[in-house]
PDB file of C-alpha atoms in Angstrom:
ATOM      1  CA  UNK J 511       9.764 -21.040 -20.438  1.00 72.00           C
ATOM      2  CA  UNK J 512       6.838 -19.088 -21.853  1.00 83.00           C
ATOM      3  CA  UNK J 513       6.502 -17.695 -25.354  1.00 85.00           C
ATOM      4  CA  UNK J 514       5.871 -13.955 -25.472  1.00 86.00           C
ATOM      5  CA  UNK J 515       5.471 -13.306 -29.188  1.00 85.00           C
ATOM      6  CA  UNK J 516       6.382 -14.473 -32.701  1.00 87.00           C
ATOM      7  CA  UNK J 517       7.327 -12.319 -35.673  1.00 87.00           C
ATOM      8  CA  UNK J 518       9.041 -12.378 -39.055  1.00 86.00           C
ATOM      9  CA  UNK J 519      10.568  -8.951 -38.421  1.00 87.00           C
ATOM     10  CA  UNK J 520      14.168  -9.817 -37.640  1.00 85.00           C
ATOM     11  CA  UNK J 521      15.233  -6.227 -36.937  1.00 84.00           C
ATOM     12  CA  UNK J 522      12.358  -5.609 -34.521  1.00 84.00           C
ATOM     13  CA  UNK J 523      13.069  -8.872 -32.702  1.00 86.00           C
ATOM     14  CA  UNK J 524      16.739  -7.988 -32.374  1.00 85.00           C
ATOM     15  CA  UNK J 525      15.931  -4.573 -30.881  1.00 86.00           C
ATOM     16  CA  UNK J 526      13.260  -5.960 -28.547  1.00 84.00           C
ATOM     17  CA  UNK J 527      15.504  -8.776 -27.350  1.00 85.00           C
ATOM     18  CA  UNK J 528      18.269  -6.286 -26.548  1.00 83.00           C
ATOM     19  CA  UNK J 529      15.830  -3.956 -24.784  1.00 82.00           C
ATOM     20  CA  UNK J 530      14.447  -6.697 -22.530  1.00 83.00           C
ATOM     21  CA  UNK J 531      17.918  -7.948 -21.661  1.00 80.00           C
ATOM     22  CA  UNK J 532      19.002  -4.424 -20.755  1.00 78.00           C
ATOM     23  CA  UNK J 533      15.971  -4.201 -18.452  1.00 77.00           C
ATOM     24  CA  UNK J 534      17.065  -7.372 -16.676  1.00 76.00           C
ATOM     25  CA  UNK J 535      14.468  -9.743 -18.158  1.00 81.00           C
ATOM     26  CA  UNK J 536      15.833 -13.248 -18.962  1.00 82.00           C
ATOM     27  CA  UNK J 537      14.720 -13.856 -22.571  1.00 83.00           C
ATOM     28  CA  UNK J 538      15.868 -15.935 -25.497  1.00 84.00           C
ATOM     29  CA  UNK J 539      14.975 -16.107 -29.197  1.00 83.00           C
ATOM     30  CA  UNK J 540      14.346 -19.289 -31.203  1.00 84.00           C
ATOM     31  CA  UNK J 541      13.431 -19.988 -34.824  1.00 82.00           C
ATOM     32  CA  UNK J 542      10.280 -21.866 -35.770  1.00 80.00           C
ATOM     33  CA  UNK J 543       9.687 -22.199 -39.474  1.00 80.00           C
ATOM     34  CA  UNK J 544       9.954 -18.745 -40.987  1.00 81.00           C
ATOM     35  CA  UNK J 545       9.251 -16.984 -37.686  1.00 85.00           C
ATOM     36  CA  UNK J 546      11.304 -15.834 -34.742  1.00 87.00           C
ATOM     37  CA  UNK J 547       9.877 -16.567 -31.301  1.00 86.00           C
ATOM     38  CA  UNK J 548      10.668 -14.630 -28.112  1.00 87.00           C
ATOM     39  CA  UNK J 549      10.628 -16.637 -24.879  1.00 83.00           C
ATOM     40  CA  UNK J 550      11.003 -15.620 -21.242  1.00 82.00           C
ATOM     41  CA  UNK J 551      13.006 -18.242 -19.355  1.00 80.00           C
ATOM     42  CA  UNK J 552      11.666 -17.551 -15.847  1.00 75.00           C
ATOM     43  CA  UNK J 553       7.915 -17.447 -15.238  1.00 72.00           C
ATOM     44  CA  UNK J 554       8.230 -14.796 -12.510  1.00 70.00           C
ATOM     45  CA  UNK J 555       9.245 -12.269 -15.202  1.00 75.00           C
ATOM     46  CA  UNK J 556       6.256 -12.847 -17.508  1.00 78.00           C
ATOM     47  CA  UNK J 557       4.146  -9.904 -16.277  1.00 77.00           C
ATOM     48  CA  UNK J 558       7.108  -7.517 -16.344  1.00 78.00           C
ATOM     49  CA  UNK J 559       8.131  -8.702 -19.815  1.00 80.00           C
ATOM     50  CA  UNK J 560       4.638  -8.110 -21.181  1.00 83.00           C
ATOM     51  CA  UNK J 561       4.604  -4.566 -19.758  1.00 78.00           C
ATOM     52  CA  UNK J 562       8.003  -3.809 -21.263  1.00 81.00           C
ATOM     53  CA  UNK J 563       6.983  -5.237 -24.642  1.00 84.00           C
ATOM     54  CA  UNK J 564       3.896  -3.016 -24.653  1.00 81.00           C
ATOM     55  CA  UNK J 565       6.081   0.003 -23.827  1.00 79.00           C
ATOM     56  CA  UNK J 566       8.506  -0.931 -26.592  1.00 81.00           C
ATOM     57  CA  UNK J 567       5.767  -1.377 -29.201  1.00 82.00           C
ATOM     58  CA  UNK J 568       4.239   1.971 -28.272  1.00 78.00           C
ATOM     59  CA  UNK J 569       7.508   3.874 -28.823  1.00 75.00           C
ATOM     60  CA  UNK J 570      10.538   1.764 -29.812  1.00 78.00           C
ATOM     61  CA  UNK J 571      12.790   4.738 -30.496  1.00 76.00           C
ATOM     62  CA  UNK J 572      11.751   6.444 -27.256  1.00 72.00           C
ATOM     63  CA  UNK J 573      12.467   3.500 -24.963  1.00 68.00           C
ATOM     64  CA  UNK J 574      15.821   2.835 -26.643  1.00 71.00           C
ATOM     65  CA  UNK J 575      16.750   6.500 -26.316  1.00 70.00           C
ATOM     66  CA  UNK J 576      15.868   6.331 -22.619  1.00 67.00           C
ATOM     67  CA  UNK J 577      18.197   3.363 -22.170  1.00 66.00           C
ATOM     68  CA  UNK J 578      20.983   5.249 -23.926  1.00 67.00           C
ATOM     69  CA  UNK J 579      20.470   8.304 -21.714  1.00 59.00           C
ATOM     70  CA  UNK J 580      20.587   6.153 -18.602  1.00 54.00           C
ATOM     71  CA  UNK J 581      23.731   4.408 -19.800  1.00 53.00           C
ATOM     72  CA  UNK J 582      25.339   7.790 -20.464  1.00 51.00           C
ATOM     73  CA  UNK J 583      24.196   9.171 -17.097  1.00 47.00           C
ATOM     74  CA  UNK J 584      22.161  11.964 -18.758  1.00 44.00           C
ATOM     75  CA  UNK J 585      18.650  10.743 -18.037  1.00 47.00           C
ATOM     76  CA  UNK J 586      16.875  13.184 -15.660  1.00 45.00           C
ATOM     77  CA  UNK J 587      15.560  10.365 -13.472  1.00 45.00           C
ATOM     78  CA  UNK J 588      18.991   8.830 -12.863  1.00 47.00           C
ATOM     79  CA  UNK J 589      21.726   9.957 -10.547  1.00 46.00           C
ATOM     80  CA  UNK J 590      24.063  12.701 -11.814  1.00 49.00           C
ATOM     81  CA  UNK J 591      27.800  12.072 -12.304  1.00 50.00           C
ATOM     82  CA  UNK J 592      29.620  11.392  -9.024  1.00 48.00           C
ATOM     83  CA  UNK J 593      31.824  14.463  -9.443  1.00 50.00           C
ATOM     84  CA  UNK J 594      28.828  16.808  -9.574  1.00 51.00           C
ATOM     85  CA  UNK J 595      28.336  19.168  -6.649  1.00 55.00           C
ATOM     86  CA  UNK J 596      25.789  18.251  -3.986  1.00 57.00           C
ATOM     87  CA  UNK J 597      23.627  21.199  -5.031  1.00 62.00           C
ATOM     88  CA  UNK J 598      23.673  20.124  -8.643  1.00 64.00           C
ATOM     89  CA  UNK J 599      22.837  16.543  -7.712  1.00 62.00           C
ATOM     90  CA  UNK J 600      19.848  17.677  -5.663  1.00 65.00           C
ATOM     91  CA  UNK J 601      18.559  19.978  -8.407  1.00 69.00           C
ATOM     92  CA  UNK J 602      18.853  17.259 -11.051  1.00 72.00           C
ATOM     93  CA  UNK J 603      16.686  14.975  -8.927  1.00 78.00           C
ATOM     94  CA  UNK J 604      13.739  17.387  -8.806  1.00 85.00           C
ATOM     95  CA  UNK J 605      11.505  19.574 -10.955  1.00 90.00           C
ATOM     96  CA  UNK J 606      10.140  23.069 -10.546  1.00 94.00           C
ATOM     97  CA  UNK J 607       7.143  22.053  -8.414  1.00 95.00           C
ATOM     98  CA  UNK J 608       9.291  19.902  -6.130  1.00 95.00           C
ATOM     99  CA  UNK J 609      11.775  22.728  -5.637  1.00 95.00           C
ATOM    100  CA  UNK J 610       9.225  25.526  -5.242  1.00 96.00           C
ATOM    101  CA  UNK J 611       7.087  23.644  -2.730  1.00 97.00           C
ATOM    102  CA  UNK J 612      10.107  22.562  -0.688  1.00 96.00           C
ATOM    103  CA  UNK J 613      11.171  26.222  -0.560  1.00 96.00           C
ATOM    104  CA  UNK J 614       7.679  27.262   0.571  1.00 97.00           C
ATOM    105  CA  UNK J 615       7.631  24.613   3.319  1.00 97.00           C
ATOM    106  CA  UNK J 616      11.062  25.811   4.442  1.00 97.00           C
ATOM    107  CA  UNK J 617       9.965  29.455   4.615  1.00 97.00           C
ATOM    108  CA  UNK J 618       6.903  28.525   6.666  1.00 97.00           C
ATOM    109  CA  UNK J 619       9.034  26.439   9.034  1.00 97.00           C
ATOM    110  CA  UNK J 620      11.376  29.387   9.584  1.00 96.00           C
ATOM    111  CA  UNK J 621       8.405  31.676  10.256  1.00 96.00           C
ATOM    112  CA  UNK J 622       6.999  29.202  12.778  1.00 95.00           C
ATOM    113  CA  UNK J 623      10.175  29.691  14.789  1.00 94.00           C
ATOM    114  CA  UNK J 624       9.750  33.461  15.070  1.00 94.00           C
ATOM    115  CA  UNK J 625       7.203  35.799  16.628  1.00 94.00           C
ATOM    116  CA  UNK J 626       5.022  35.149  13.581  1.00 93.00           C
ATOM    117  CA  UNK J 627       4.373  31.589  14.740  1.00 94.00           C
ATOM    118  CA  UNK J 628       0.902  32.015  16.242  1.00 95.00           C
ATOM    119  CA  UNK J 629      -0.459  34.073  13.366  1.00 94.00           C
ATOM    120  CA  UNK J 630       1.059  31.674  10.825  1.00 94.00           C
ATOM    121  CA  UNK J 631      -0.464  28.641  12.519  1.00 95.00           C
ATOM    122  CA  UNK J 632      -3.901  30.249  12.780  1.00 95.00           C
ATOM    123  CA  UNK J 633      -3.783  31.200   9.090  1.00 95.00           C
ATOM    124  CA  UNK J 634      -2.688  27.774   7.826  1.00 96.00           C
ATOM    125  CA  UNK J 635      -4.441  25.269  10.102  1.00 96.00           C
ATOM    126  CA  UNK J 636      -7.388  23.486   8.542  1.00 96.00           C
ATOM    127  CA  UNK J 637     -10.124  25.096  10.675  1.00 95.00           C
ATOM    128  CA  UNK J 638     -10.787  27.406  13.595  1.00 93.00           C
ATOM    129  CA  UNK J 639     -13.167  24.883  15.155  1.00 93.00           C
ATOM    130  CA  UNK J 640     -13.173  21.186  15.929  1.00 92.00           C
ATOM    131  CA  UNK J 641     -16.206  20.375  13.797  1.00 91.00           C
ATOM    132  CA  UNK J 642     -16.483  22.732  10.794  1.00 94.00           C
ATOM    133  CA  UNK J 643     -14.586  22.293   7.551  1.00 95.00           C
ATOM    134  CA  UNK J 644     -13.507  25.625   5.985  1.00 95.00           C
ATOM    135  CA  UNK J 645     -15.841  25.693   2.979  1.00 94.00           C
ATOM    136  CA  UNK J 646     -15.565  29.486   2.795  1.00 95.00           C
ATOM    137  CA  UNK J 647     -11.746  29.214   2.735  1.00 96.00           C
ATOM    138  CA  UNK J 648     -11.126  25.994   0.776  1.00 96.00           C
ATOM    139  CA  UNK J 649      -7.342  26.495   0.585  1.00 96.00           C
ATOM    140  CA  UNK J 650      -7.221  25.594   4.298  1.00 97.00           C
ATOM    141  CA  UNK J 651      -8.000  22.012   3.321  1.00 97.00           C
ATOM    142  CA  UNK J 652      -4.468  21.848   1.906  1.00 97.00           C
ATOM    143  CA  UNK J 653      -2.392  24.381   3.859  1.00 97.00           C
ATOM    144  CA  UNK J 654      -1.735  22.173   6.942  1.00 97.00           C
ATOM    145  CA  UNK J 655       0.828  20.342   4.788  1.00 97.00           C
ATOM    146  CA  UNK J 656       3.023  23.456   5.175  1.00 97.00           C
ATOM    147  CA  UNK J 657       3.130  23.217   8.971  1.00 96.00           C
ATOM    148  CA  UNK J 658       6.035  21.463  10.720  1.00 94.00           C
ATOM    149  CA  UNK J 659       6.645  21.764  14.450  1.00 90.00           C
ATOM    150  CA  UNK J 660      10.135  20.330  14.926  1.00 90.00           C
ATOM    151  CA  UNK J 661      13.387  20.188  13.019  1.00 92.00           C
ATOM    152  CA  UNK J 662      13.220  16.396  12.724  1.00 89.00           C
ATOM    153  CA  UNK J 663       9.641  16.566  11.448  1.00 90.00           C
ATOM    154  CA  UNK J 664      10.647  19.183   8.877  1.00 94.00           C
ATOM    155  CA  UNK J 665      13.759  17.390   7.601  1.00 94.00           C
ATOM    156  CA  UNK J 666      12.047  13.996   7.426  1.00 92.00           C
ATOM    157  CA  UNK J 667       9.176  15.270   5.304  1.00 95.00           C
ATOM    158  CA  UNK J 668      11.187  17.543   3.025  1.00 96.00           C
ATOM    159  CA  UNK J 669      13.676  14.745   2.352  1.00 94.00           C
ATOM    160  CA  UNK J 670      10.971  12.294   1.300  1.00 95.00           C
ATOM    161  CA  UNK J 671       9.110  14.975  -0.635  1.00 96.00           C
ATOM    162  CA  UNK J 672      12.302  15.628  -2.602  1.00 95.00           C
ATOM    163  CA  UNK J 673      13.123  11.936  -3.022  1.00 93.00           C
ATOM    164  CA  UNK J 674       9.659  10.727  -4.066  1.00 95.00           C
ATOM    165  CA  UNK J 675       8.155  13.928  -5.437  1.00 95.00           C
ATOM    166  CA  UNK J 676      11.243  14.760  -7.472  1.00 93.00           C
ATOM    167  CA  UNK J 677      11.294  11.386  -9.204  1.00 92.00           C
ATOM    168  CA  UNK J 678       7.554  11.511  -9.761  1.00 95.00           C
ATOM    169  CA  UNK J 679       7.740  14.978 -11.323  1.00 93.00           C
ATOM    170  CA  UNK J 680      10.705  14.082 -13.546  1.00 90.00           C
ATOM    171  CA  UNK J 681       8.834  11.001 -14.765  1.00 88.00           C
ATOM    172  CA  UNK J 682       5.220  12.182 -15.121  1.00 90.00           C
ATOM    173  CA  UNK J 683       5.503  15.962 -15.180  1.00 91.00           C
ATOM    174  CA  UNK J 684       4.713  18.934 -12.963  1.00 93.00           C
ATOM    175  CA  UNK J 685       0.934  18.828 -13.546  1.00 94.00           C
ATOM    176  CA  UNK J 686       0.683  15.272 -12.262  1.00 95.00           C
ATOM    177  CA  UNK J 687       2.718  16.145  -9.165  1.00 96.00           C
ATOM    178  CA  UNK J 688       0.406  19.090  -8.437  1.00 97.00           C
ATOM    179  CA  UNK J 689      -2.612  16.789  -8.724  1.00 97.00           C
ATOM    180  CA  UNK J 690      -0.987  14.279  -6.365  1.00 98.00           C
ATOM    181  CA  UNK J 691      -0.102  17.039  -3.893  1.00 98.00           C
ATOM    182  CA  UNK J 692      -3.645  18.418  -3.798  1.00 98.00           C
ATOM    183  CA  UNK J 693      -5.494  15.082  -3.761  1.00 98.00           C
ATOM    184  CA  UNK J 694      -3.281  13.375  -1.168  1.00 98.00           C
ATOM    185  CA  UNK J 695      -2.906  16.546   0.913  1.00 97.00           C
ATOM    186  CA  UNK J 696      -6.600  17.380   1.084  1.00 98.00           C
ATOM    187  CA  UNK J 697      -7.741  13.802   1.700  1.00 98.00           C
ATOM    188  CA  UNK J 698      -5.185  13.141   4.454  1.00 97.00           C
ATOM    189  CA  UNK J 699      -5.862  16.514   6.120  1.00 97.00           C
ATOM    190  CA  UNK J 700      -9.635  16.056   6.141  1.00 97.00           C
ATOM    191  CA  UNK J 701      -9.369  12.520   7.528  1.00 96.00           C
ATOM    192  CA  UNK J 702      -6.981  13.657  10.274  1.00 95.00           C
ATOM    193  CA  UNK J 703      -9.257  16.601  11.147  1.00 96.00           C
ATOM    194  CA  UNK J 704     -12.243  14.289  11.519  1.00 95.00           C
ATOM    195  CA  UNK J 705     -10.278  12.169  13.999  1.00 93.00           C
ATOM    196  CA  UNK J 706      -8.292  14.700  16.021  1.00 91.00           C
ATOM    197  CA  UNK J 707      -9.447  18.234  15.259  1.00 93.00           C
ATOM    198  CA  UNK J 708      -7.417  21.096  13.730  1.00 94.00           C
ATOM    199  CA  UNK J 709      -4.218  20.932  15.773  1.00 92.00           C
ATOM    200  CA  UNK J 710      -1.939  19.027  13.400  1.00 93.00           C
ATOM    201  CA  UNK J 711       0.271  19.666  10.405  1.00 94.00           C
ATOM    202  CA  UNK J 712       2.884  18.206   8.130  1.00 94.00           C
ATOM    203  CA  UNK J 713       3.630  16.877   4.674  1.00 96.00           C
ATOM    204  CA  UNK J 714       3.596  13.236   5.750  1.00 94.00           C
ATOM    205  CA  UNK J 715       0.204  12.482   4.210  1.00 96.00           C
ATOM    206  CA  UNK J 716       1.474  13.656   0.827  1.00 97.00           C
ATOM    207  CA  UNK J 717       4.726  11.736   1.295  1.00 97.00           C
ATOM    208  CA  UNK J 718       2.810   8.526   1.961  1.00 97.00           C
ATOM    209  CA  UNK J 719       0.579   9.346  -1.002  1.00 98.00           C
ATOM    210  CA  UNK J 720       3.628   9.540  -3.281  1.00 98.00           C
ATOM    211  CA  UNK J 721       4.890   6.329  -1.697  1.00 97.00           C
ATOM    212  CA  UNK J 722       1.580   4.633  -2.546  1.00 97.00           C
ATOM    213  CA  UNK J 723       1.750   5.905  -6.135  1.00 97.00           C
ATOM    214  CA  UNK J 724       5.285   4.546  -6.511  1.00 96.00           C
ATOM    215  CA  UNK J 725       4.250   1.143  -5.155  1.00 96.00           C
ATOM    216  CA  UNK J 726       1.562   0.791  -7.829  1.00 96.00           C
ATOM    217  CA  UNK J 727       3.133   2.360 -10.923  1.00 94.00           C
ATOM    218  CA  UNK J 728       6.467   0.561 -10.457  1.00 91.00           C
ATOM    219  CA  UNK J 729       5.022  -2.791  -9.406  1.00 88.00           C
ATOM    220  CA  UNK J 730       7.012  -5.565 -11.172  1.00 81.00           C
ATOM    221  CA  UNK J 731       8.799  -2.881 -13.230  1.00 80.00           C
ATOM    222  CA  UNK J 732      12.347  -2.727 -11.820  1.00 77.00           C
ATOM    223  CA  UNK J 733      13.461  -0.425 -14.630  1.00 75.00           C
ATOM    224  CA  UNK J 734      10.856   2.186 -13.707  1.00 83.00           C
ATOM    225  CA  UNK J 735      12.228   5.462 -12.241  1.00 85.00           C
ATOM    226  CA  UNK J 736       9.867   5.129  -9.259  1.00 91.00           C
ATOM    227  CA  UNK J 737      10.829   1.549  -8.452  1.00 89.00           C
ATOM    228  CA  UNK J 738      11.581   1.327  -4.714  1.00 89.00           C
ATOM    229  CA  UNK J 739      13.992  -1.143  -3.104  1.00 88.00           C
ATOM    230  CA  UNK J 740      12.419  -3.567  -0.660  1.00 90.00           C
ATOM    231  CA  UNK J 741      14.357  -2.084   2.273  1.00 90.00           C
ATOM    232  CA  UNK J 742      12.844   1.348   1.677  1.00 91.00           C
ATOM    233  CA  UNK J 743       9.349  -0.105   1.331  1.00 93.00           C
ATOM    234  CA  UNK J 744       9.795  -1.988   4.599  1.00 93.00           C
ATOM    235  CA  UNK J 745      11.045   1.158   6.365  1.00 92.00           C
ATOM    236  CA  UNK J 746       8.038   3.226   5.269  1.00 93.00           C
ATOM    237  CA  UNK J 747       5.540   0.554   6.268  1.00 93.00           C
ATOM    238  CA  UNK J 748       7.205  -0.157   9.623  1.00 91.00           C
ATOM    239  CA  UNK J 749       7.274   3.579  10.409  1.00 86.00           C
ATOM    240  CA  UNK J 750       3.576   3.763   9.536  1.00 89.00           C
ATOM    241  CA  UNK J 751       2.758   0.869  11.868  1.00 88.00           C
ATOM    242  CA  UNK J 752       4.961   2.192  14.680  1.00 85.00           C
ATOM    243  CA  UNK J 753       2.911   5.380  14.679  1.00 77.00           C
ATOM    244  CA  UNK J 754      -0.030   3.367  16.014  1.00 78.00           C
ATOM    245  CA  UNK J 755       2.016   2.183  19.014  1.00 77.00           C
ATOM    246  CA  UNK J 756       3.461   4.016  22.006  1.00 67.00           C
ATOM    247  CA  UNK J 757       7.031   3.261  20.951  1.00 63.00           C
ATOM    248  CA  UNK J 758       7.791   6.536  19.163  1.00 62.00           C
ATOM    249  CA  UNK J 759       9.026   9.593  21.031  1.00 58.00           C
ATOM    250  CA  UNK J 760       6.974  11.997  18.898  1.00 61.00           C
ATOM    251  CA  UNK J 761       3.286  12.568  18.276  1.00 63.00           C
ATOM    252  CA  UNK J 762       2.332  11.169  14.872  1.00 69.00           C
ATOM    253  CA  UNK J 763      -0.671  12.040  12.689  1.00 76.00           C
ATOM    254  CA  UNK J 764      -1.410   8.385  11.997  1.00 87.00           C
ATOM    255  CA  UNK J 765      -4.688   8.971  10.198  1.00 91.00           C
ATOM    256  CA  UNK J 766      -3.056  11.418   7.790  1.00 94.00           C
ATOM    257  CA  UNK J 767      -0.345   8.861   6.994  1.00 94.00           C
ATOM    258  CA  UNK J 768      -2.826   6.067   6.322  1.00 95.00           C
ATOM    259  CA  UNK J 769      -5.221   8.275   4.371  1.00 96.00           C
ATOM    260  CA  UNK J 770      -2.354   9.613   2.280  1.00 97.00           C
ATOM    261  CA  UNK J 771      -1.212   6.083   1.475  1.00 97.00           C
ATOM    262  CA  UNK J 772      -4.733   5.018   0.487  1.00 97.00           C
ATOM    263  CA  UNK J 773      -5.231   8.032  -1.772  1.00 98.00           C
ATOM    264  CA  UNK J 774      -1.807   7.415  -3.345  1.00 97.00           C
ATOM    265  CA  UNK J 775      -2.655   3.792  -4.094  1.00 97.00           C
ATOM    266  CA  UNK J 776      -5.813   4.892  -5.916  1.00 98.00           C
ATOM    267  CA  UNK J 777      -3.901   7.555  -7.854  1.00 97.00           C
ATOM    268  CA  UNK J 778      -1.319   4.931  -8.800  1.00 96.00           C
ATOM    269  CA  UNK J 779      -4.059   2.661 -10.108  1.00 97.00           C
ATOM    270  CA  UNK J 780      -5.454   5.569 -12.129  1.00 96.00           C
ATOM    271  CA  UNK J 781      -2.004   6.226 -13.611  1.00 94.00           C
ATOM    272  CA  UNK J 782      -1.579   2.572 -14.591  1.00 92.00           C
ATOM    273  CA  UNK J 783      -4.972   2.682 -16.299  1.00 93.00           C
ATOM    274  CA  UNK J 784      -4.031   5.883 -18.152  1.00 90.00           C
ATOM    275  CA  UNK J 785      -0.736   4.315 -19.253  1.00 86.00           C
ATOM    276  CA  UNK J 786      -2.556   1.190 -20.419  1.00 84.00           C
ATOM    277  CA  UNK J 787      -4.988   3.112 -22.616  1.00 84.00           C
ATOM    278  CA  UNK J 788      -2.181   5.251 -24.025  1.00 80.00           C
ATOM    279  CA  UNK J 789      -0.384   2.076 -25.074  1.00 75.00           C
ATOM    280  CA  UNK J 790      -3.553   0.744 -26.692  1.00 78.00           C
ATOM    281  CA  UNK J 791      -4.075   3.976 -28.619  1.00 75.00           C
ATOM    282  CA  UNK J 792      -0.458   3.968 -29.811  1.00 66.00           C
ATOM    283  CA  UNK J 793      -0.447   0.288 -30.740  1.00 57.00           C
TER     284      UNK J 793
END
């Protein structure tokens, strides 16, 4: 066992003990003199317990209210009631940016399957040459994320955008999702362009960026809305590695995937740092 803290505040200890237990952390409380001591009974939970204690101290009422919302099924980051319609369930899992961008990607995909296809591709691809970045048209650094060339490609990316982007937006807000979209999209597009030229497209770099963010911000925090099960993590990483082999039946923008993941990991680290300093300021 390892002692986490000691206090004379019986009410605070009672609330904190309940909060940690609800988050799945094995803790116990003992008396020592005129103080109450909080202990974690398994050493593997120490880091998680310390994070949760910091969150609790920063906003005790807020974290308890979040637990109550989750228990009642009303928290925006949890699944809606099972009797809700599929449309309602999908909408409750996303925010305005998630929804609007998915709609835009869908409209572009439909246009790419009409006579507008060539003009659409020429307008949205990153560059008209194999060597020059579009400094005079900087939006082209991002617009390749709108391009999808097969139904499977389109559905795969929109699904993961909704799954990861929706949870990210509901947790951190629309502004943070826009930043992640731009940073991961531009970085992955530029890296892919440098390797293969302008003939590529897709949202996969952003998807892997959001995946990287989730890996970092939810690390050892199983109660976090972006916490990913190990099976999903393994699937994403195996798919990434398979892209570098000849085993897949489709052409994969491997550099965009890897660059997106790298940029997402750095954004996740930045978010953890921001959260840490917010806790310090609120302590």
